[in-house]
Amino acid sequence: MKELSIAELEAKFQDKIDREIKIEPNDWMPDAYRKTLIRQISQHAHSEVVGMLPEGNWITRAPNLRRKAVLLAKVQDEAGHGLYLYSSVETLGADRESTIDDMHAGKAKYSSIFNYPALTWADIGAIGWLVDGAAIMNQVALCRTSYGPYARAMVKICKEESFHQRQGYESLAVLAKGSPEQKAMAQDALNRFWWPALMMFGPSDADSPHSAQSIKWKIKRLSNDELRQNFIDATVPQAELIGLTVPDSNLKWNESRGHYDFSPINWEEFYQVLEGNGPCNRERIEARRKAKENGMWVREAANAFAAKRAMKKTA
Ligand code: FAQ
């Protein structure tokens, strides 16, 4: 049989994508498609794992047993999401440990939002409501991403994130209806998390180097700006419902656009956080490095056990 040229393979690949056929691990794919997926999925996995830190810090300080049980379950879910995603990266031939080392060395990113501190109990509600809310907005679109293992992982993750978003909103709604101090604490959490949550969607479309190609490959189904706008449109009425004010004096429903108008985003702050200069960047990386170091004996024991089993099988 005649061997296909790279151009022919690429045309066949794009045709499959255009016909909504999922790409699976053993299918031929352009190197750049594989690289983009390894970059995006591993960074997504790192975000899930680093994302456990701000909330994990509050498990011992949750105000009652119910809140503690819910928070514990949520943080464990995030660990599970990291694991599905690392497995999904491995189907692309990447080595999980190297992707983790890249993050520790500052070569791979994780979501900017996790470089902000959780200062009060209300921040835990705000993280569930806004951070998980923004994550779902992005991840529902990713359930239809072109790479099969990533799309399937997203379906399960979205179901759990949806519970996370609701528990956060409910927790903040209770504070907003509480004493004046509790309401002020809820408002302060919204004030601090609103803009960083909007930044989670990434740079505006004009400044997003990967978007055009990722949309052509249907890795991304909606652009950064479209997702951000959808998030704002969905979240503003939720804030109003619980009597909180979104910290943007230019926020206004635009009848002709059918969307909310909002103030420009402070992209300087976003890029500073990406550069490693956010409030908690150093602390987060240090915590993950230490976790790897302290857990090394478990990895070594598991590897030794696996090697022994493999030797027994071949004997
Ligand atoms: N933070 O050209 P684009 C969660 C980077 S999960 C840091 O637009 P792309 C669950 C980007 O990587 C949250 N870096 O890139 C949870 C690229 O840098 P690179 C994570 C960012 O990939 C909740 C450069 O900027 N979700 O929260 C950010 O096409 C609560 C140029 O940007 C995902 O990862 C950012 N915000 O679009 C856990 C979803 N934005 O790689 C615990 C999957 C952009 O060239 C508690 N990822 N950058 O060095 C995606 O959908 C995409 O990768 C985007 C970025 C939309 C994030």
Short mmCIF file of C-alpha atoms and ligand atoms in Angstrom, two decimals:
data_model
loop_
_atom_site.label_atom_id
_atom_site.label_comp_id
_atom_site.label_asym_id
_atom_site.label_seq_id
_atom_site.Cartn_x
_atom_site.Cartn_y
_atom_site.Cartn_z
CA MET A 1 0.00 0.00 0.00
CA LYS A 2 1.26 3.49 -0.88
CA GLU A 3 2.54 5.43 2.13
CA LEU A 4 0.75 8.74 2.68
CA SER A 5 2.76 11.95 2.75
CA ILE A 6 2.63 14.20 5.84
CA ALA A 7 0.41 16.64 3.93
CA GLU A 8 -2.03 13.82 3.09
CA LEU A 9 -2.01 12.56 6.68
CA GLU A 10 -2.68 16.08 7.95
CA ALA A 11 -5.57 16.54 5.51
CA LYS A 12 -7.09 13.21 6.63
CA PHE A 13 -6.64 14.22 10.28
CA GLN A 14 -8.34 17.60 9.79
CA ASP A 15 -11.15 15.95 7.86
CA LYS A 16 -11.78 13.60 10.79
CA ILE A 17 -11.92 16.58 13.14
CA ASP A 18 -14.26 18.46 10.83
CA ARG A 19 -16.56 15.41 10.81
CA GLU A 20 -16.56 15.37 14.64
CA ILE A 21 -14.74 12.03 14.88
CA LYS A 22 -12.72 11.85 18.09
CA ILE A 23 -8.96 11.43 17.88
CA GLU A 24 -7.80 8.45 19.95
CA PRO A 25 -4.32 7.70 21.38
CA ASN A 26 -3.21 5.30 18.62
CA ASP A 27 -4.43 7.48 15.74
CA TRP A 28 -1.96 9.46 13.67
CA MET A 29 -1.82 13.10 14.80
CA PRO A 30 0.42 16.04 13.90
CA ASP A 31 3.27 16.57 16.37
CA ALA A 32 2.02 20.08 17.10
CA TYR A 33 -1.45 18.74 18.03
CA ARG A 34 0.15 16.24 20.44
CA LYS A 35 2.37 18.96 21.91
CA THR A 36 -0.52 21.38 22.38
CA LEU A 37 -2.56 18.73 24.15
CA ILE A 38 0.31 17.69 26.42
CA ARG A 39 0.83 21.36 27.31
CA GLN A 40 -2.83 22.12 27.96
CA ILE A 41 -3.85 18.89 29.70
CA SER A 42 -0.78 18.76 31.95
CA GLN A 43 -1.26 22.41 32.92
CA HIS A 44 -4.89 21.62 33.61
CA ALA A 45 -3.82 18.67 35.82
CA HIS A 46 -1.31 20.87 37.68
CA SER A 47 -4.10 23.43 38.28
CA GLU A 48 -6.34 20.80 39.86
CA VAL A 49 -3.55 19.70 42.19
CA VAL A 50 -2.23 23.17 43.12
CA GLY A 51 -5.89 24.20 43.45
CA MET A 52 -6.20 21.91 46.47
CA LEU A 53 -3.84 24.13 48.48
CA PRO A 54 -5.91 27.27 49.20
CA GLU A 55 -8.97 25.21 50.17
CA GLY A 56 -7.07 22.42 51.91
CA ASN A 57 -5.73 25.09 54.23
CA TRP A 58 -9.27 25.63 55.57
CA ILE A 59 -10.31 22.03 56.24
CA THR A 60 -9.29 22.22 59.90
CA ARG A 61 -11.01 25.59 60.29
CA ALA A 62 -14.38 24.86 58.66
CA PRO A 63 -17.13 26.33 60.87
CA ASN A 64 -19.04 23.06 61.44
CA LEU A 65 -18.97 19.34 60.72
CA ARG A 66 -21.19 19.56 57.62
CA ARG A 67 -19.02 22.26 56.03
CA LYS A 68 -15.89 20.28 56.91
CA ALA A 69 -17.22 17.07 55.32
CA VAL A 70 -18.26 18.94 52.16
CA LEU A 71 -14.92 20.73 51.86
CA LEU A 72 -12.98 17.52 52.46
CA ALA A 73 -14.95 15.76 49.71
CA LYS A 74 -14.43 18.68 47.33
CA VAL A 75 -10.67 18.83 47.87
CA GLN A 76 -10.44 15.05 47.34
CA ASP A 77 -12.41 15.42 44.10
CA GLU A 78 -9.81 17.92 42.85
CA ALA A 79 -7.06 15.36 43.50
CA GLY A 80 -9.08 12.83 41.47
CA HIS A 81 -9.40 15.34 38.61
CA GLY A 82 -5.64 15.76 38.60
CA LEU A 83 -5.22 11.98 38.37
CA TYR A 84 -7.63 11.54 35.41
CA LEU A 85 -5.88 14.37 33.64
CA TYR A 86 -2.36 13.04 34.23
CA SER A 87 -3.56 9.67 32.90
CA SER A 88 -4.96 11.42 29.87
CA VAL A 89 -1.55 13.12 29.30
CA GLU A 90 0.13 9.71 29.48
CA THR A 91 -2.03 8.44 26.59
CA LEU A 92 -0.16 11.01 24.47
CA GLY A 93 3.19 9.42 25.33
CA ALA A 94 4.21 12.04 27.89
CA ASP A 95 5.87 11.13 31.15
CA ARG A 96 3.76 12.27 34.11
CA GLU A 97 6.71 12.92 36.41
CA SER A 98 8.50 15.08 33.83
CA THR A 99 5.41 17.26 33.39
CA ILE A 100 5.27 17.69 37.18
CA ASP A 101 8.99 18.51 37.34
CA ASP A 102 8.43 21.11 34.59
CA MET A 103 5.88 22.82 36.81
CA HIS A 104 8.21 22.73 39.81
CA ALA A 105 10.95 24.25 37.65
CA GLY A 106 8.62 27.05 36.50
CA LYS A 107 8.61 25.73 32.89
CA ALA A 108 4.94 24.70 32.92
CA LYS A 109 2.08 26.82 34.16
CA TYR A 110 -0.93 26.21 36.36
CA SER A 111 -3.98 28.42 36.66
CA SER A 112 -3.20 31.96 37.81
CA ILE A 113 -6.13 31.92 40.23
CA PHE A 114 -4.38 29.60 42.67
CA ASN A 115 -1.71 32.20 43.35
CA TYR A 116 -4.22 34.23 45.37
CA PRO A 117 -4.66 33.49 49.08
CA ALA A 118 -7.83 32.24 50.81
CA LEU A 119 -7.86 34.69 53.72
CA THR A 120 -11.27 34.10 55.27
CA TRP A 121 -13.94 31.39 55.41
CA ALA A 122 -15.97 33.40 52.87
CA ASP A 123 -13.11 32.91 50.38
CA ILE A 124 -13.87 29.19 50.42
CA GLY A 125 -17.44 29.95 49.30
CA ALA A 126 -16.11 32.37 46.68
CA ILE A 127 -13.67 29.77 45.33
CA GLY A 128 -16.48 27.22 44.93
CA TRP A 129 -18.87 29.71 43.37
CA LEU A 130 -16.51 31.71 41.15
CA VAL A 131 -13.43 29.53 40.58
CA ASP A 132 -15.30 26.27 40.07
CA GLY A 133 -17.96 28.28 38.21
CA ALA A 134 -15.35 29.62 35.77
CA ALA A 135 -13.73 26.18 35.54
CA ILE A 136 -17.06 24.57 34.57
CA MET A 137 -17.83 27.22 31.96
CA ASN A 138 -14.55 26.28 30.29
CA GLN A 139 -14.80 22.54 30.92
CA VAL A 140 -18.34 22.04 29.62
CA ALA A 141 -16.99 23.20 26.26
CA LEU A 142 -14.02 20.83 26.70
CA CYS A 143 -16.39 17.84 27.01
CA ARG A 144 -16.64 18.19 23.20
CA THR A 145 -12.89 18.61 22.68
CA SER A 146 -11.48 16.59 19.76
CA TYR A 147 -9.15 14.32 21.77
CA GLY A 148 -11.17 11.37 23.11
CA PRO A 149 -9.46 10.69 26.49
CA TYR A 150 -9.55 14.41 27.41
CA ALA A 151 -13.20 14.79 26.41
CA ARG A 152 -14.23 11.72 28.42
CA ALA A 153 -12.30 12.84 31.51
CA MET A 154 -14.07 16.20 31.27
CA VAL A 155 -17.55 14.65 31.40
CA LYS A 156 -16.90 13.12 34.81
CA ILE A 157 -15.02 16.18 36.07
CA CYS A 158 -17.86 18.53 35.10
CA LYS A 159 -20.40 16.55 37.11
CA GLU A 160 -18.24 16.99 40.21
CA GLU A 161 -17.39 20.64 39.52
CA SER A 162 -21.07 21.39 39.29
CA PHE A 163 -21.54 20.17 42.88
CA HIS A 164 -18.50 22.26 43.88
CA GLN A 165 -19.97 25.40 42.35
CA ARG A 166 -23.32 24.91 44.08
CA GLN A 167 -21.87 24.24 47.50
CA GLY A 168 -19.73 27.40 47.20
CA TYR A 169 -22.69 29.51 46.15
CA GLU A 170 -24.87 28.11 48.92
CA SER A 171 -22.16 28.75 51.51
CA LEU A 172 -21.77 32.36 50.38
CA ALA A 173 -25.56 32.86 50.21
CA VAL A 174 -25.79 31.82 53.89
CA LEU A 175 -23.08 34.35 54.84
CA ALA A 176 -24.73 37.07 52.76
CA LYS A 177 -27.98 36.53 54.71
CA GLY A 178 -26.16 36.45 58.07
CA SER A 179 -24.92 39.20 60.40
CA PRO A 180 -23.60 42.49 58.92
CA GLU A 181 -20.05 41.19 59.59
CA GLN A 182 -20.75 37.95 57.73
CA LYS A 183 -22.28 39.82 54.78
CA ALA A 184 -19.25 42.15 54.69
CA MET A 185 -16.95 39.13 54.68
CA ALA A 186 -18.87 37.61 51.72
CA GLN A 187 -18.71 40.93 49.83
CA ASP A 188 -14.98 41.24 50.52
CA ALA A 189 -14.40 37.71 49.13
CA LEU A 190 -16.33 38.60 45.97
CA ASN A 191 -14.34 41.85 45.64
CA ARG A 192 -11.02 39.99 45.79
CA PHE A 193 -11.93 36.94 43.66
CA TRP A 194 -14.00 38.55 40.88
CA TRP A 195 -11.19 39.88 38.69
CA PRO A 196 -8.80 36.95 39.17
CA ALA A 197 -11.73 34.62 38.25
CA LEU A 198 -12.21 36.53 34.98
CA MET A 199 -8.49 36.12 34.26
CA MET A 200 -8.81 32.33 34.50
CA PHE A 201 -10.14 32.29 30.91
CA GLY A 202 -6.76 33.48 29.65
CA PRO A 203 -5.69 36.52 27.63
CA SER A 204 -8.18 38.25 25.35
CA ASP A 205 -8.55 36.55 21.95
CA ALA A 206 -6.33 39.08 20.17
CA ASP A 207 -3.46 38.27 22.58
CA SER A 208 -3.95 34.50 22.81
CA PRO A 209 -1.18 32.85 20.77
CA HIS A 210 -2.66 29.32 20.84
CA SER A 211 -6.35 30.01 20.27
CA ALA A 212 -6.68 30.12 16.47
CA GLN A 213 -4.97 26.75 15.92
CA SER A 214 -6.66 25.14 18.93
CA ILE A 215 -10.07 26.21 17.63
CA LYS A 216 -9.26 24.82 14.16
CA TRP A 217 -8.32 21.49 15.77
CA LYS A 218 -11.45 21.72 17.96
CA ILE A 219 -9.35 21.36 21.10
CA LYS A 220 -11.04 24.61 22.10
CA ARG A 221 -14.68 25.00 21.14
CA LEU A 222 -15.17 28.58 22.32
CA SER A 223 -12.65 31.39 22.57
CA ASN A 224 -11.28 32.82 25.82
CA ASP A 225 -13.39 35.99 25.44
CA GLU A 226 -16.58 34.10 24.59
CA LEU A 227 -16.23 31.91 27.67
CA ARG A 228 -15.42 34.91 29.88
CA GLN A 229 -18.50 36.75 28.63
CA ASN A 230 -20.71 33.69 29.20
CA PHE A 231 -19.37 33.43 32.74
CA ILE A 232 -20.11 37.10 33.48
CA ASP A 233 -23.61 36.81 32.02
CA ALA A 234 -24.36 33.75 34.16
CA THR A 235 -22.78 35.01 37.39
CA VAL A 236 -23.96 38.61 37.73
CA PRO A 237 -27.63 37.63 38.32
CA GLN A 238 -26.44 35.06 40.90
CA ALA A 239 -24.65 37.82 42.83
CA GLU A 240 -27.74 40.02 42.68
CA LEU A 241 -29.91 37.19 43.97
CA ILE A 242 -27.92 36.93 47.20
CA GLY A 243 -27.57 40.70 47.62
CA LEU A 244 -23.86 41.02 46.73
CA THR A 245 -22.38 43.62 44.40
CA VAL A 246 -19.96 42.72 41.62
CA PRO A 247 -16.97 45.07 42.01
CA ASP A 248 -17.21 46.75 38.60
CA SER A 249 -18.80 50.19 38.28
CA ASN A 250 -19.10 49.78 34.49
CA LEU A 251 -21.03 46.54 34.66
CA LYS A 252 -24.24 47.10 32.69
CA TRP A 253 -26.66 44.94 30.71
CA ASN A 254 -26.35 45.84 27.04
CA GLU A 255 -29.71 45.14 25.40
CA SER A 256 -28.41 45.30 21.83
CA ARG A 257 -25.50 42.91 22.48
CA GLY A 258 -27.54 40.66 24.75
CA HIS A 259 -24.59 40.62 27.16
CA TYR A 260 -23.20 42.54 30.12
CA ASP A 261 -20.63 45.24 29.34
CA PHE A 262 -17.73 45.29 31.80
CA SER A 263 -14.55 47.26 32.57
CA PRO A 264 -11.23 46.42 30.95
CA ILE A 265 -9.25 43.70 32.72
CA ASN A 266 -5.93 44.56 34.36
CA TRP A 267 -3.77 42.36 32.12
CA GLU A 268 -0.62 43.70 33.72
CA GLU A 269 -1.64 41.94 36.94
CA PHE A 270 -2.38 38.71 35.01
CA TYR A 271 1.05 38.66 33.33
CA GLN A 272 2.77 39.48 36.62
CA VAL A 273 1.10 36.44 38.21
CA LEU A 274 2.15 34.28 35.23
CA GLU A 275 5.71 35.53 35.65
CA GLY A 276 5.72 34.16 39.21
CA ASN A 277 5.02 37.43 41.01
CA GLY A 278 1.52 36.78 42.35
CA PRO A 279 0.85 36.85 46.11
CA CYS A 280 1.37 33.08 46.60
CA ASN A 281 3.41 31.76 43.63
CA ARG A 282 6.50 30.87 45.63
CA GLU A 283 4.52 29.32 48.47
CA ARG A 284 2.48 27.12 46.09
CA ILE A 285 5.48 25.74 44.20
CA GLU A 286 7.36 25.16 47.43
CA ALA A 287 4.39 23.22 48.87
CA ARG A 288 4.19 21.00 45.76
CA ARG A 289 7.97 20.42 45.70
CA LYS A 290 7.92 19.40 49.35
CA ALA A 291 4.92 17.11 48.75
CA LYS A 292 6.87 15.33 46.02
CA GLU A 293 9.97 15.01 48.18
CA ASN A 294 8.02 13.76 51.22
CA GLY A 295 6.06 11.28 49.10
CA MET A 296 9.11 9.90 47.33
CA TRP A 297 9.30 6.82 49.56
CA VAL A 298 5.76 5.85 48.49
CA ARG A 299 6.70 6.13 44.80
CA GLU A 300 9.89 4.15 45.37
CA ALA A 301 8.02 1.43 47.27
CA ALA A 302 5.31 1.24 44.57
CA ASN A 303 7.94 1.01 41.82
CA ALA A 304 9.87 -1.70 43.69
CA PHE A 305 6.64 -3.65 44.19
CA ALA A 306 5.69 -3.32 40.51
CA ALA A 307 9.19 -4.41 39.42
CA LYS A 308 9.03 -7.47 41.71
CA ARG A 309 5.62 -8.47 40.32
CA ALA A 310 6.84 -8.04 36.74
CA MET A 311 9.86 -10.29 37.51
CA LYS A 312 7.57 -12.97 39.00
CA LYS A 313 5.37 -12.90 35.90
CA THR A 314 8.30 -13.40 33.52
CA ALA A 315 9.90 -16.10 35.71
N1 FAQ B 1 -3.37 30.94 34.26
O1 FAQ B 1 -2.98 31.21 24.06
P1 FAQ B 1 -3.60 31.04 25.39
C1 FAQ B 1 -9.95 24.48 38.17
C2 FAQ B 1 -1.31 30.77 29.60
S1 FAQ B 1 -9.20 24.04 36.73
C3 FAQ B 1 -2.11 30.58 33.90
O2 FAQ B 1 -4.99 31.55 25.55
P2 FAQ B 1 -4.55 28.31 25.67
C4 FAQ B 1 -10.59 23.41 39.00
C5 FAQ B 1 -1.44 29.62 28.62
O3 FAQ B 1 -1.22 28.38 29.28
C6 FAQ B 1 -8.53 25.56 36.11
N2 FAQ B 1 -1.72 30.55 32.61
O4 FAQ B 1 -3.50 29.50 25.83
C7 FAQ B 1 -10.47 23.75 40.42
C8 FAQ B 1 -0.37 29.99 27.63
O5 FAQ B 1 0.92 29.72 28.18
P3 FAQ B 1 1.93 28.59 27.59
C9 FAQ B 1 -7.64 25.31 35.00
C10 FAQ B 1 -2.63 30.90 31.68
O6 FAQ B 1 -3.94 27.11 26.27
C11 FAQ B 1 -11.32 24.64 41.02
C12 FAQ B 1 -0.47 31.50 27.56
O7 FAQ B 1 -1.07 31.90 28.79
N3 FAQ B 1 -8.40 25.01 33.82
O8 FAQ B 1 -9.94 25.62 38.42
C13 FAQ B 1 -3.94 31.26 32.00
O9 FAQ B 1 -5.04 28.23 24.27
C14 FAQ B 1 -11.20 24.95 42.37
C15 FAQ B 1 -1.28 31.99 26.39
O10 FAQ B 1 -2.68 31.72 26.53
C16 FAQ B 1 -7.80 24.61 32.70
O11 FAQ B 1 -6.60 24.47 32.64
C17 FAQ B 1 -4.30 31.27 33.36
N4 FAQ B 1 -5.52 31.63 33.76
O12 FAQ B 1 -5.80 28.78 26.57
C18 FAQ B 1 -9.48 23.15 41.18
C19 FAQ B 1 -8.69 24.31 31.53
N5 FAQ B 1 -4.59 31.55 30.85
O13 FAQ B 1 1.25 27.27 27.82
C20 FAQ B 1 -9.37 23.43 42.55
C21 FAQ B 1 -7.95 23.80 30.34
C22 FAQ B 1 -3.72 31.38 29.85
O14 FAQ B 1 2.09 28.89 26.12
C23 FAQ B 1 -10.25 24.34 43.14
N6 FAQ B 1 -7.16 24.82 29.71
N7 FAQ B 1 -2.54 31.01 30.34
O15 FAQ B 1 3.18 28.72 28.39
C24 FAQ B 1 -7.66 25.70 28.81
O16 FAQ B 1 -8.83 25.71 28.49
C25 FAQ B 1 -6.69 26.63 28.16
O17 FAQ B 1 -5.38 26.13 28.34
C26 FAQ B 1 -6.76 28.12 28.68
C27 FAQ B 1 -5.67 28.92 27.97
C28 FAQ B 1 -8.12 28.71 28.34
C29 FAQ B 1 -6.53 28.18 30.18
#
